[in-house]
PDB file of C-alpha atoms in Angstrom:
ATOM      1  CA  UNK A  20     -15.179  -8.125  21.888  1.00 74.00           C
ATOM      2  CA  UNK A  21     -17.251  -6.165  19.632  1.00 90.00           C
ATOM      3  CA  UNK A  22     -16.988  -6.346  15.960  1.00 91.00           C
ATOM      4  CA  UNK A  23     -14.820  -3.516  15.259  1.00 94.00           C
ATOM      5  CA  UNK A  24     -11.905  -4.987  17.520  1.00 94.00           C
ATOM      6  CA  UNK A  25     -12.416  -8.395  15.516  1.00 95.00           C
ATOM      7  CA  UNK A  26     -11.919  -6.860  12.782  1.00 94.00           C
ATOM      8  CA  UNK A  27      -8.808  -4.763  14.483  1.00 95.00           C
ATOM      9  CA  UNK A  28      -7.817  -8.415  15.602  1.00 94.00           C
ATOM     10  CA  UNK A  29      -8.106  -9.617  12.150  1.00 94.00           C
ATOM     11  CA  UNK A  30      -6.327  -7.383  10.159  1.00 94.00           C
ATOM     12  CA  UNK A  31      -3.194  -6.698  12.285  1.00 94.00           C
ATOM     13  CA  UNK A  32      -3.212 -10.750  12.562  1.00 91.00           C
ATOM     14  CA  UNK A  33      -1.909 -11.116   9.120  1.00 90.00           C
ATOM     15  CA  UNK A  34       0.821  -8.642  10.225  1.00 88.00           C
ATOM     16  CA  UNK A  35       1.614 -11.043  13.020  1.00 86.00           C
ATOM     17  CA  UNK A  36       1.333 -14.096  10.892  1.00 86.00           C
ATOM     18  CA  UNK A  37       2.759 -13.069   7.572  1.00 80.00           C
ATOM     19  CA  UNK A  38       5.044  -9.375   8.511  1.00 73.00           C
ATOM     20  CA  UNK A  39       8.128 -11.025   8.767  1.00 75.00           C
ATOM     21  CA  UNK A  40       7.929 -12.264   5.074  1.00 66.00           C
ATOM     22  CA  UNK A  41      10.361 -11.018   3.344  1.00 63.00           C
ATOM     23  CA  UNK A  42       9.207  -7.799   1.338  1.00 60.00           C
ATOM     24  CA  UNK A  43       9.040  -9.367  -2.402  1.00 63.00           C
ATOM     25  CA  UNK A  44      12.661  -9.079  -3.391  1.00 65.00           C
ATOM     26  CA  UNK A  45      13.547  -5.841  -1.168  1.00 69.00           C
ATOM     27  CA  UNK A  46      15.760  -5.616   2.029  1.00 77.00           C
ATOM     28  CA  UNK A  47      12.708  -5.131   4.018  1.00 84.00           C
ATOM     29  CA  UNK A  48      10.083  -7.161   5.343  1.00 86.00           C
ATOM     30  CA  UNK A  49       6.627  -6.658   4.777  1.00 86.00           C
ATOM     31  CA  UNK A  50       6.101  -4.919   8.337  1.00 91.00           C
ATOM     32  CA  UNK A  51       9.010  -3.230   8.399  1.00 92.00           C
ATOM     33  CA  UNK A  52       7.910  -1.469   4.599  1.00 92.00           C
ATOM     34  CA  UNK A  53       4.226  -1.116   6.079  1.00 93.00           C
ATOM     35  CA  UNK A  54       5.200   0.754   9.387  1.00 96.00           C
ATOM     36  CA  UNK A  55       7.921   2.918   7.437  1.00 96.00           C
ATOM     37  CA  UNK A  56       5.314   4.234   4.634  1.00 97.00           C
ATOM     38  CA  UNK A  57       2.210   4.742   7.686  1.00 98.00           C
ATOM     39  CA  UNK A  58       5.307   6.775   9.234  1.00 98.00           C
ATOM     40  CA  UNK A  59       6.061   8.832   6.472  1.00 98.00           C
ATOM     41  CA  UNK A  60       2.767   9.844   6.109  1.00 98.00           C
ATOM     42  CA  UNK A  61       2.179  10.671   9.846  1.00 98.00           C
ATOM     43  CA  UNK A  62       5.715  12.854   9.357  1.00 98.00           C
ATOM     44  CA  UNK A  63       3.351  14.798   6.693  1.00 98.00           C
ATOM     45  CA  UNK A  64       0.825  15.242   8.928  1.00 98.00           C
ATOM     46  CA  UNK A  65      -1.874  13.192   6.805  1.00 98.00           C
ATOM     47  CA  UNK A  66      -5.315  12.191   8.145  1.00 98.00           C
ATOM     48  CA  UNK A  67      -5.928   8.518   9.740  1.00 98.00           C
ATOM     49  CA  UNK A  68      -7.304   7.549   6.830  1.00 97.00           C
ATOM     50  CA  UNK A  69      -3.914   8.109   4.857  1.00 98.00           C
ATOM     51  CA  UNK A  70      -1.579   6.902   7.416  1.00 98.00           C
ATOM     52  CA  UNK A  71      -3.682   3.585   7.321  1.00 98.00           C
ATOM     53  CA  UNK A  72      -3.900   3.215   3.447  1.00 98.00           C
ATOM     54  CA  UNK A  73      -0.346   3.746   3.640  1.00 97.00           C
ATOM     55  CA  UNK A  74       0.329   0.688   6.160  1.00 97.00           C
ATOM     56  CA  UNK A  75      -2.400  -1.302   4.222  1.00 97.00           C
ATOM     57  CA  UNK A  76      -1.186  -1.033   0.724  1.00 94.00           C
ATOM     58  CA  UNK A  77       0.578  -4.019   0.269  1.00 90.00           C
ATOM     59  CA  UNK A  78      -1.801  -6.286   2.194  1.00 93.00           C
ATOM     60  CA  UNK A  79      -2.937  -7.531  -0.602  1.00 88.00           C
ATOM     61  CA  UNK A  80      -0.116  -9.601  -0.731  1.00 83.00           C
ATOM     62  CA  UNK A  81      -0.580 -11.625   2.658  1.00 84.00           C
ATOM     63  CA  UNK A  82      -4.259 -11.923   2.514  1.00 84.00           C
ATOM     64  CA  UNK A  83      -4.789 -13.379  -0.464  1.00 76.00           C
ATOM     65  CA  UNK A  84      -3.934 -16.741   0.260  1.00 72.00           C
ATOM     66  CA  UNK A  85      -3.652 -18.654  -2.933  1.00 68.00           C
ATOM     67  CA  UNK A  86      -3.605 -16.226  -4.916  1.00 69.00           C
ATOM     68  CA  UNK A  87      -1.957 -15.729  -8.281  1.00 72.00           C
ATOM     69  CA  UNK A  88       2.112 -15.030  -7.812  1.00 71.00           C
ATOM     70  CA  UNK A  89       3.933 -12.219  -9.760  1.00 67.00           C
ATOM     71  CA  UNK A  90       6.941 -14.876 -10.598  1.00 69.00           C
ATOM     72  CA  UNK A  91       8.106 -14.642  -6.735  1.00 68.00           C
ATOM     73  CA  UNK A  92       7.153 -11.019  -7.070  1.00 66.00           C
ATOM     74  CA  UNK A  93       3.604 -10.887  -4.646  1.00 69.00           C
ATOM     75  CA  UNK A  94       0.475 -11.504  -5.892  1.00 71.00           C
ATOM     76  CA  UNK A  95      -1.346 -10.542  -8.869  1.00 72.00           C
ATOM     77  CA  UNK A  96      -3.721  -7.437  -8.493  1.00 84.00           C
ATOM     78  CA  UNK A  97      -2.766  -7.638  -4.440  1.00 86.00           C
ATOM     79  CA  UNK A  98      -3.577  -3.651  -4.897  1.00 92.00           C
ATOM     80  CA  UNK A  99      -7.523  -4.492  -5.640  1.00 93.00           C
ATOM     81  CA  UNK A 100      -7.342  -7.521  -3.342  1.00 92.00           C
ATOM     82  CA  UNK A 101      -6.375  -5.444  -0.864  1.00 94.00           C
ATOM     83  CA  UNK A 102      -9.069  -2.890  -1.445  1.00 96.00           C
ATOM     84  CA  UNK A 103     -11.866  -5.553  -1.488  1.00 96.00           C
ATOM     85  CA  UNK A 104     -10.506  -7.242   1.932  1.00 95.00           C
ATOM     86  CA  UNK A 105     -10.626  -3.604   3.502  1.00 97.00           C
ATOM     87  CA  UNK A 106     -13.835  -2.868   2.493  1.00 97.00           C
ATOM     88  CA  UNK A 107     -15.161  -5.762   3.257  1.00 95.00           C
ATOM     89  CA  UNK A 108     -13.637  -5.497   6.787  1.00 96.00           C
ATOM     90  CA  UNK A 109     -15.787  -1.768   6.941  1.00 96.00           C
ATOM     91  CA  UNK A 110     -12.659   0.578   6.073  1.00 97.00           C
ATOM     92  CA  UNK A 111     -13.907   3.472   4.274  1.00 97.00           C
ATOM     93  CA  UNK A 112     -14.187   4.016   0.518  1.00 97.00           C
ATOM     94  CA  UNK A 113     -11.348   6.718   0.753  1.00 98.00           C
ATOM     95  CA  UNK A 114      -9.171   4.177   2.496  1.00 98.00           C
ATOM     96  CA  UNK A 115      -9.863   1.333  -0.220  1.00 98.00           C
ATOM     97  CA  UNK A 116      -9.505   3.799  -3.040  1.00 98.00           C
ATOM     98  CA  UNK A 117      -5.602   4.700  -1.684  1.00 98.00           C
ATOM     99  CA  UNK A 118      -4.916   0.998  -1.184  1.00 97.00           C
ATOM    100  CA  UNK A 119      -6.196  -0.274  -4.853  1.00 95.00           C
ATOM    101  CA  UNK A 120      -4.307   3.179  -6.140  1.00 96.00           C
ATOM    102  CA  UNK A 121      -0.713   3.036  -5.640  1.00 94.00           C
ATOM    103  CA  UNK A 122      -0.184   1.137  -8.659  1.00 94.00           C
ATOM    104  CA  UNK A 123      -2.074   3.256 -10.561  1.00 96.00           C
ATOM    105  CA  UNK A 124       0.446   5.910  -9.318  1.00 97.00           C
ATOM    106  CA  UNK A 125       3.330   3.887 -10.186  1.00 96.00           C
ATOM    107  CA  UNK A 126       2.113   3.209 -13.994  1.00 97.00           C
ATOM    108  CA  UNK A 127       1.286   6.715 -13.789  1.00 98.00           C
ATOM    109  CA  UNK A 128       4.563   8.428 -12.609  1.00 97.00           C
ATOM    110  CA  UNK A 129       6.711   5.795 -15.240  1.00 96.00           C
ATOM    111  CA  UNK A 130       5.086   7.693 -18.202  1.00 97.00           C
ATOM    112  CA  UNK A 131       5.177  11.176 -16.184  1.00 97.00           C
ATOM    113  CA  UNK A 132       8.182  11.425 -14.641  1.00 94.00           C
ATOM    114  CA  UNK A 133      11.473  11.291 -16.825  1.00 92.00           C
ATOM    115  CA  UNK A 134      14.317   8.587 -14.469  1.00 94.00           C
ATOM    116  CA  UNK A 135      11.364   7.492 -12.728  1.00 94.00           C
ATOM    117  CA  UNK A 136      11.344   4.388 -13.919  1.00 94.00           C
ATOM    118  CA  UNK A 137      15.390   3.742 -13.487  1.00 93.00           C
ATOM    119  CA  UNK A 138      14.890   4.398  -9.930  1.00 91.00           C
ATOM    120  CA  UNK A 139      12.675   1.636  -8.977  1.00 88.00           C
ATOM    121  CA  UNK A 140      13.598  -1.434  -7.094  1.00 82.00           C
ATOM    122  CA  UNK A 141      13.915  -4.402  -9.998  1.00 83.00           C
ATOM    123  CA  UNK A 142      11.536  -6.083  -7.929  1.00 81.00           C
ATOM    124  CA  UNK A 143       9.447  -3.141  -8.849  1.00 84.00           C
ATOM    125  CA  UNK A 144       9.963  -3.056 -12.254  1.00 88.00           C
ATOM    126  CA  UNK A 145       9.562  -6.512 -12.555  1.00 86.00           C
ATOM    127  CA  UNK A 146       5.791  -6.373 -11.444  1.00 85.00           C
ATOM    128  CA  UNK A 147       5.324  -3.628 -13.156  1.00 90.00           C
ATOM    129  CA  UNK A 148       5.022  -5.674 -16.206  1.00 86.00           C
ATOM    130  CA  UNK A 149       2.141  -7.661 -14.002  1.00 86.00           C
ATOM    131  CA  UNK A 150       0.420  -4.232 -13.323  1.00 91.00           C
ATOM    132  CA  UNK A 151      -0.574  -3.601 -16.888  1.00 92.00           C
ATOM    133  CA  UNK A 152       2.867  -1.856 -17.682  1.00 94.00           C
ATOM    134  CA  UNK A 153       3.344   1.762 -18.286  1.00 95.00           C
ATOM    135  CA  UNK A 154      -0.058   4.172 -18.134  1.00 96.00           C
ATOM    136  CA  UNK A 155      -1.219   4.687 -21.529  1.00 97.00           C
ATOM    137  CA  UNK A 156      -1.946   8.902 -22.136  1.00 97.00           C
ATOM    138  CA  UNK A 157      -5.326   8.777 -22.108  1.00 97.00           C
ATOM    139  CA  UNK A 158      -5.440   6.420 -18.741  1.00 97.00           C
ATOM    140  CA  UNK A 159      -2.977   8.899 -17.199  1.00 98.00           C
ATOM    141  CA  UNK A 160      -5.282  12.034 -18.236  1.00 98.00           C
ATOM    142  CA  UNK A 161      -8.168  10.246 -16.370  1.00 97.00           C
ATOM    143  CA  UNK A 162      -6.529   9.152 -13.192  1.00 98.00           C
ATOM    144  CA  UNK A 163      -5.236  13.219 -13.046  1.00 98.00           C
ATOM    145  CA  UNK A 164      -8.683  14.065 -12.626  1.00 98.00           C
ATOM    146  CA  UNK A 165      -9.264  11.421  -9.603  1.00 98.00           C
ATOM    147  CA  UNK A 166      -9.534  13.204  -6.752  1.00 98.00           C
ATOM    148  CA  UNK A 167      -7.168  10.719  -4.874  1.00 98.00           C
ATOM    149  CA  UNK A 168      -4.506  11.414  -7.687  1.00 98.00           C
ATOM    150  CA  UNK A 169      -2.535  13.726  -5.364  1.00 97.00           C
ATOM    151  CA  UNK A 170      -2.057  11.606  -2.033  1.00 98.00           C
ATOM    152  CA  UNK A 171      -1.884   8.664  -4.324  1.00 97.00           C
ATOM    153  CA  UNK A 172       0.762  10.066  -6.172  1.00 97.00           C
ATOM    154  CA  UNK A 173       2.659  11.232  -2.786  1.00 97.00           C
ATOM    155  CA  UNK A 174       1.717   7.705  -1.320  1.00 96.00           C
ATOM    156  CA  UNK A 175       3.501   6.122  -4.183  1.00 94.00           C
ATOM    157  CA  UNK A 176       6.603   8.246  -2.785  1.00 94.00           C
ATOM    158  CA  UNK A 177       6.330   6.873   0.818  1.00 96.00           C
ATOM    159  CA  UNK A 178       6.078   3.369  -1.203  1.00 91.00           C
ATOM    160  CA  UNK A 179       9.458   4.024  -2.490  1.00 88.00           C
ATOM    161  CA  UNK A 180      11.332   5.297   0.354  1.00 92.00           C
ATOM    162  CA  UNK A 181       9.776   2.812   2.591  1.00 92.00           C
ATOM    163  CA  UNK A 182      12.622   0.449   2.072  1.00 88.00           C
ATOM    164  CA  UNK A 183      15.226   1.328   4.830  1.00 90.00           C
ATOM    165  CA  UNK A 184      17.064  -1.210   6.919  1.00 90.00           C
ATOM    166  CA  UNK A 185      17.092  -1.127  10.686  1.00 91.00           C
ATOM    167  CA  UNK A 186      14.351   1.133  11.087  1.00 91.00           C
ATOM    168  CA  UNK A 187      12.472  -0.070  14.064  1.00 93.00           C
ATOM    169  CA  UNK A 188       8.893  -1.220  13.689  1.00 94.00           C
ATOM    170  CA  UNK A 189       6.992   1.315  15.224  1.00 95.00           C
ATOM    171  CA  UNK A 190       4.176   1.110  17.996  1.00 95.00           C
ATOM    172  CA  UNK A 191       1.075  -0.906  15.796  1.00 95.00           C
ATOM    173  CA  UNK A 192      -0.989   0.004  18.978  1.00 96.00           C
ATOM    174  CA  UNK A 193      -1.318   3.900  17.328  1.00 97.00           C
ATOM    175  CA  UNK A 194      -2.429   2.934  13.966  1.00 97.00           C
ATOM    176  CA  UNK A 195      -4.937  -0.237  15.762  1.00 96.00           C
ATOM    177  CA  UNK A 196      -6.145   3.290  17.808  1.00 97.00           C
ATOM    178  CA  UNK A 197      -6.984   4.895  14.195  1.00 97.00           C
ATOM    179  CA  UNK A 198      -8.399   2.124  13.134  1.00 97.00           C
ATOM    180  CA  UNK A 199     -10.701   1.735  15.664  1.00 96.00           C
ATOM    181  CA  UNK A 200     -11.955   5.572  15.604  1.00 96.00           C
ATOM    182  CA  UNK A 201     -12.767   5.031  11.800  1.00 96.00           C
ATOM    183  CA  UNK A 202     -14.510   1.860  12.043  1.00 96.00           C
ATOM    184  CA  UNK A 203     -16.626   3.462  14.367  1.00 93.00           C
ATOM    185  CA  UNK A 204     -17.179   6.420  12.671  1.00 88.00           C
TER     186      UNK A 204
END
C-alpha cells in the first residue's frame, strides 16, 4: 500500500470508528451530516476539492482525540484542527482553507444575513458562542475579500441543510476515488 491509500485508509477510518457518533446535538450522525453536505455539493456540480472539504468539515471533531469539548457541543476550534490534520495528511491548501472556513462563514452570515441566526440548530448557536461569536464589521469586510468567501459561504449552506433523517449514506468509495486523484496530484 502506498502512502496515499494510508492516508485514504486513515482518514475514512475515523469515519468507520467515530461516524456513527451522534452529530453534536442534531438528528444526524456525524456520517450521515458528512455524506449529505459532500452530496450537496456534488448536486452543484463543485470540483473534488469542494465535495471533499464539504465531507471533511466537521472532522475536526473525531480526530482530535482529547481535545477541548464545546459543553457536549464538539470540540473547540475542530474547524482549524481539522485543517491541520488534512494538511498534514497532504490535502491541498484549498481543501484545508474550506475545512478551517465554515465557521468563519457562520460568524459571518449571523451579522450578514437578517433571521440567519434564528434558523440555526441550538446546537449551533450554542457553539457559536465557542467560535468567537458573531463576526465583528471589520472581520466580516476582510473575510469578503478571501477568495474562498463564496464556496465557503455556499458550504456553510450545505452545513445547514445537511441535517436530514433517513437519507442513506452514500457510496464513500467515490469520494476515497477523489481523494486519491488529489493526493496524487
Amino acid at each position: 500500500m502506498g502512502r496515499h491509500e494510508q492516508v485514504i485508509a486513515e482518514v475514512f477510518g475515523l469515519y468507520e470508528r467515530f461516524g456513527d457518533n451522534d452529530y453534536i446535538g442534531e438528528p444526524v450522525s456525524q456520517i450521515e451530516h458528512m455524506s449529505q453536505a459532500a452530496e450537496l455539493a456534488m448536486a452543484e456540480g463543485f470540483d473534488d476539492e469542494v465535495v471533499l472539504a464539504a465531507f471533511f468539515h466537521d472532522i475536526g471533531h473525531i480526530c482530535a482525540e482529547g481535545a477541548e469539548n464545546m459543553g457536549g457541543f464538539g470540540i473547540v476550534s475542530h474547524e482549524r484542527l481539522g485543517a491541520d490534520y488534512l494538511r498534514r495528511a497532504g490535502f491541498s491548501e484549498r481543501l484545508a482553507r474550506l475545512v478551517e472556513y465554515h465557521v468563519q462563514a457562520k460568524r459571518y452570515l449571523t451579522l450578514k444575513e437578517p433571521g440567519y441566526y434564528e434558523r440555526l440548530s441550538e446546537a449551533s448557536r450554542r457553539t457559536l458562542e465557542y467560535q468567537g461569536g458573531v463576526m465583528t464589521a471589520a472581520e466580516a469586510e476582510a473575510f469578503e475579500q478571501d477568495p474562498l468567501c463564496a464556496v465557503s459561504l455556499r458550504m456553510r449552506q450545505w452545513d445547514e441543510l445537511a441535517k436530514e433523517l433517513w437519507v442513506p449514506v452514500m457510496d464513500l468509495g467515490i469520494l476515497k476515488e477523489k481523494a486519491l486523484r488529489l493526493l496524487a496530484e
